[in-house]
Phi, psi and omega in degrees: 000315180287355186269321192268319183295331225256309177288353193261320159265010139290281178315341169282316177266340158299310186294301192316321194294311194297308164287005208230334197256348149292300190314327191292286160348284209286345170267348170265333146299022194222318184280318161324304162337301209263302166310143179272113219270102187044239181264347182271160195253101184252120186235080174263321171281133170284137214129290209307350181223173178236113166279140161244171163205124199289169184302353184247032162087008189271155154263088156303082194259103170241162174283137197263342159292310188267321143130345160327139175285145163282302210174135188240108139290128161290172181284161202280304180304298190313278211313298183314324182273014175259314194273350168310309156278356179280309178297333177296287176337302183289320173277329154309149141174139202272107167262136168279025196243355214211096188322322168282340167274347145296356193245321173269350147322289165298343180276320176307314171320280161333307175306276182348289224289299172309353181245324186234081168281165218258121178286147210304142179259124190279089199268003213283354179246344164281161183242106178256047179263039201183125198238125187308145181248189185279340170276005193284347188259116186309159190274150182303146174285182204108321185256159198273142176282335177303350190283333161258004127338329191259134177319133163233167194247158185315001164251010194074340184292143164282141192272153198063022163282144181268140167288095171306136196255128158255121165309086188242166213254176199269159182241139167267105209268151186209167163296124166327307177108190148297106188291010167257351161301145187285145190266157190305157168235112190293126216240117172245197152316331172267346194299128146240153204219123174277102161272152171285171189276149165270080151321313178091293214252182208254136136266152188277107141019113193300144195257104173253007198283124177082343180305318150344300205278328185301314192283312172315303194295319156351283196308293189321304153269037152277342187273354201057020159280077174267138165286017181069238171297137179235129206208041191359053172234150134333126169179203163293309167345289178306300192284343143317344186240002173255351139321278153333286201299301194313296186300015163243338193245358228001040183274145168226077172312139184249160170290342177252027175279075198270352169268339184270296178323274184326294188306316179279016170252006201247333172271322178269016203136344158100208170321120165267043178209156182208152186276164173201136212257132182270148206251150166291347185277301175288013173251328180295340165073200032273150170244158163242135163342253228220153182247152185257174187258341135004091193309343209262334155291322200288353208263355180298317193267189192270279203226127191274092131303181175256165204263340170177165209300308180265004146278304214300292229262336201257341170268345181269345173269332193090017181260176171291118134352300174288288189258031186266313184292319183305305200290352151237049178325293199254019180280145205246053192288010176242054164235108184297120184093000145307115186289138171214144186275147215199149168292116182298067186294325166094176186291152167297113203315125179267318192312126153332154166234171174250358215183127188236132163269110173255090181311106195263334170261009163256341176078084245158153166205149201207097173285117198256159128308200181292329195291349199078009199246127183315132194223318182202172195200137173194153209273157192239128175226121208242096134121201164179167201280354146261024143188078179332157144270191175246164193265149166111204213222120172234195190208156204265144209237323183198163189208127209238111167274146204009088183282164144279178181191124197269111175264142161251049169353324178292325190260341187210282216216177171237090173308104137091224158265001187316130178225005192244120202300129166228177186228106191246149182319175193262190151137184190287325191270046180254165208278355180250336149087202197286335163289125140229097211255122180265128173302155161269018150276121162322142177082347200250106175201181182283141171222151140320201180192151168301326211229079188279012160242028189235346182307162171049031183217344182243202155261145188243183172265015174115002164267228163214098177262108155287176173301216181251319208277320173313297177296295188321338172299309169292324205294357190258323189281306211263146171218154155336144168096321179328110168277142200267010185004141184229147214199126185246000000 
């Protein structure tokens, strides 16, 4: 009997034993699981990672076992709008100097906006559980350090604080006085003390602004490269023509190159600005009032003049109007003999030329000789999308200095209500201005213009318009027979 109770609980502690060692397999084998098997990262399971997001918008992927970052995405949208503007930059640029591109900014801007609007700003990851408290702030200056020492109560004042008391020294009231007299100046025996003179007027500040840019453009059209108006300003103009200036010189002048810029006004002509003594000629005109804009008044007066002495001066220098005035703020310009400073431009291109390029997307016309080497360039303005210019290669036919000029409403375009053929007088300020080199297409040729600071920035009725000073330039260059190639 005792044999058998003795085999019966053997067999009772072999299954316990038998049952405690599976269990033991299957819970290590469960952990196997769960571990990560050397380097390699098993993320099978929901759980197994955490996301976050950092203060700059990244996706932050961590293990949620080991506790290791996985991976930091940025959002997907900033990438997309970074290189979206990036391609914009490169492919763009904008001159503001130059009305159609002042029109298309913003309309690119708008096109932008509707195709990338800017995403809802997401606040759901900053943390505001902590707010700066008051210790967080250094103490105002002024206080004593035993002063932080003292307790502050739940409103922040400190307790057993004394109430600061302000002093003020007593003031003594007086009369003002003059409020333009000068405050006292302390003196010694050696001081002289300079009063100005009483003049009665305030002087202006000599006008330096830009001359940099004034003096580049000089140079350029001394190279025959013109920059158009030269009005020390920066612009398409300018940068077209500094383009021109390597291919007539092959120098490859930069705009901040200012030591290259001095030595080449110093080869060409010296300084770029000189004084000029105004003449009893140049004050003496003739002028017109006022010029209309109306072909049917214009077609009234004798002659399209200049309007006063400094357009008559500022188209003979080859300036800006406006800043031919800046540039003598106290000059007397209807007085004979008044000195003024005036752009120094230098002599006129002599080469022949054989082949005229009127460039309709750079706006631009660029003249070669027989050899094919670029000889003068100027800025343009050829045609508009209601009455283009023409395209293909024609030839210059005949060539007219201070033409007249024949409106037809029938044959090219309609002014206003004018429906009746006029003939309106000639002078610079007429609608073709002092040039007129005529195409073998009717209607068509290189001209001036009244309004030389609109070159390379408006529109024609489809002819191709310079400055006054440009054309008269060509009309020395150019013979019957030229061919004009029109180019987009």
């Amino acid at each position: 009997m005792k044999s058998r109770i003795g085999l019966l609980s053997l067999a009772v502690l072999a299954g316990l034993w038998a049952t405690a060692a599976i269990a033991a397999v299957g819970a290590t084998s469960q952990e196997a699981q769960k571990r990560p098997q050397g380097d390699t990262l098993q993320l099978a399971q929901r759980g197994d990672v955490e996301i976050y997001f950092d203060g700059n918008g990244n996706r932050v992927i961590v293990d949620s076992y080991t506790g290791e970052i996985i991976a930091v995405q940025p959002p997907r949208s900033a990438i997309g709008r970074q290189g979206e503007r990036r391609a914009a930059r490169q492919r763009d640029r904008y001159y503001l100097d130059d009305s159609y591109e002042v029109e298309r900014l913003p309309r690119d801007y708008r096109q932008y906006q509707d195709r990338y609007p800017e995403p809802p700003v997401d606040d759901t990851y900053q943390d505001y559980s902590r707010a700066p408290g008051l210790n967080d702030f250094p103490p105002p200056p002024g206080r004593f350090p035993d002063d932080e020492a003292l307790p502050r109560d739940g409103y922040g004042q400190r307790q057993n604080e004394e109430p600061q008391v302000v002093r003020r020294e007593p003031v003594t009231r007086a009369p003002l006085g003059d409020p333009l007299e000068a405050a006292p100046q302390e003196t010694t025996p050696d001081t002289v003390i300079e009063t100005p003179p009483a003049t009665g007027k305030v002087i202006a500040p000599a006008f330096t602004a830009r001359e940099d840019v004034a003096a580049l453009q000089i140079l350029l059209d001394r190279a025959g490269a013109s920059p158009g108006v030269i009005d020390g300003r920066f612009g398409s103009n300018v940068d077209k023509a500094l383009i021109a200036y390597r291919d007539i010189t092959g120098a490859n002048l930069k705009s901040t190159d200012t030591a290259d810029i001095k030595d080449a006004l110093a080869a060409t002509g010296g300084d770029p600005f000189i004084e000029y003594t105004i003449t009893p000629e140049d004050a003496a005109g003739p002028f017109v009032a006022s010029v209309p804009a109306d072909y049917s008044q214009k077609a009234q007066l004798d002659h399209l003049s200049f309007t006063s002495v400094t357009e008559m001066l500022a188209e003979r220098f080859h300036m800006d109007e406006t800043y031919l005035k800046a540039l003598n703020p106290e000059a007397n310009f209807n007085r004979p003999g008044t000195i003024i400073r005036v752009a120094n431009t230098g002599r006129k291109a002599t080469t022949k030329v054989a082949r005229i390029i009127a460039d309709k997307g750079l706006k631009q016309v660029r003249a070669y000789d027989e050899s094919g080497k670029l000889v003068v360039a100027y800025p343009a303005t050829i045609g508009s999308a209601d009455t283009p210019s023409p395209t293909g290669i024609h030839a210059v036919s005949r060539v007219a200095l201070n033409p007249n000029y024949t409106y037809n409403p029938k044959l090219n375009f309609k002014q206003g209500n004018n429906d009746k053929i006029l003939t309106i007088p000639p002078g610079p300020n007429g609608p073709v201005g002092t040039v007129w080199i005529a195409l073998d297409k009717p209607t068509y040729g290189i001209h001036g213009t009244p309004d030389p600071s609109k070159i390379g920035k408006t529109e024609s009725h489809g002819c191709v318009r310079l400055t006054n000073w440009d054309a008269e330039e060509l009309t020395k260059l150019v013979s019957p027979g030229v061919p004009v190639e029109f180019v987009e």
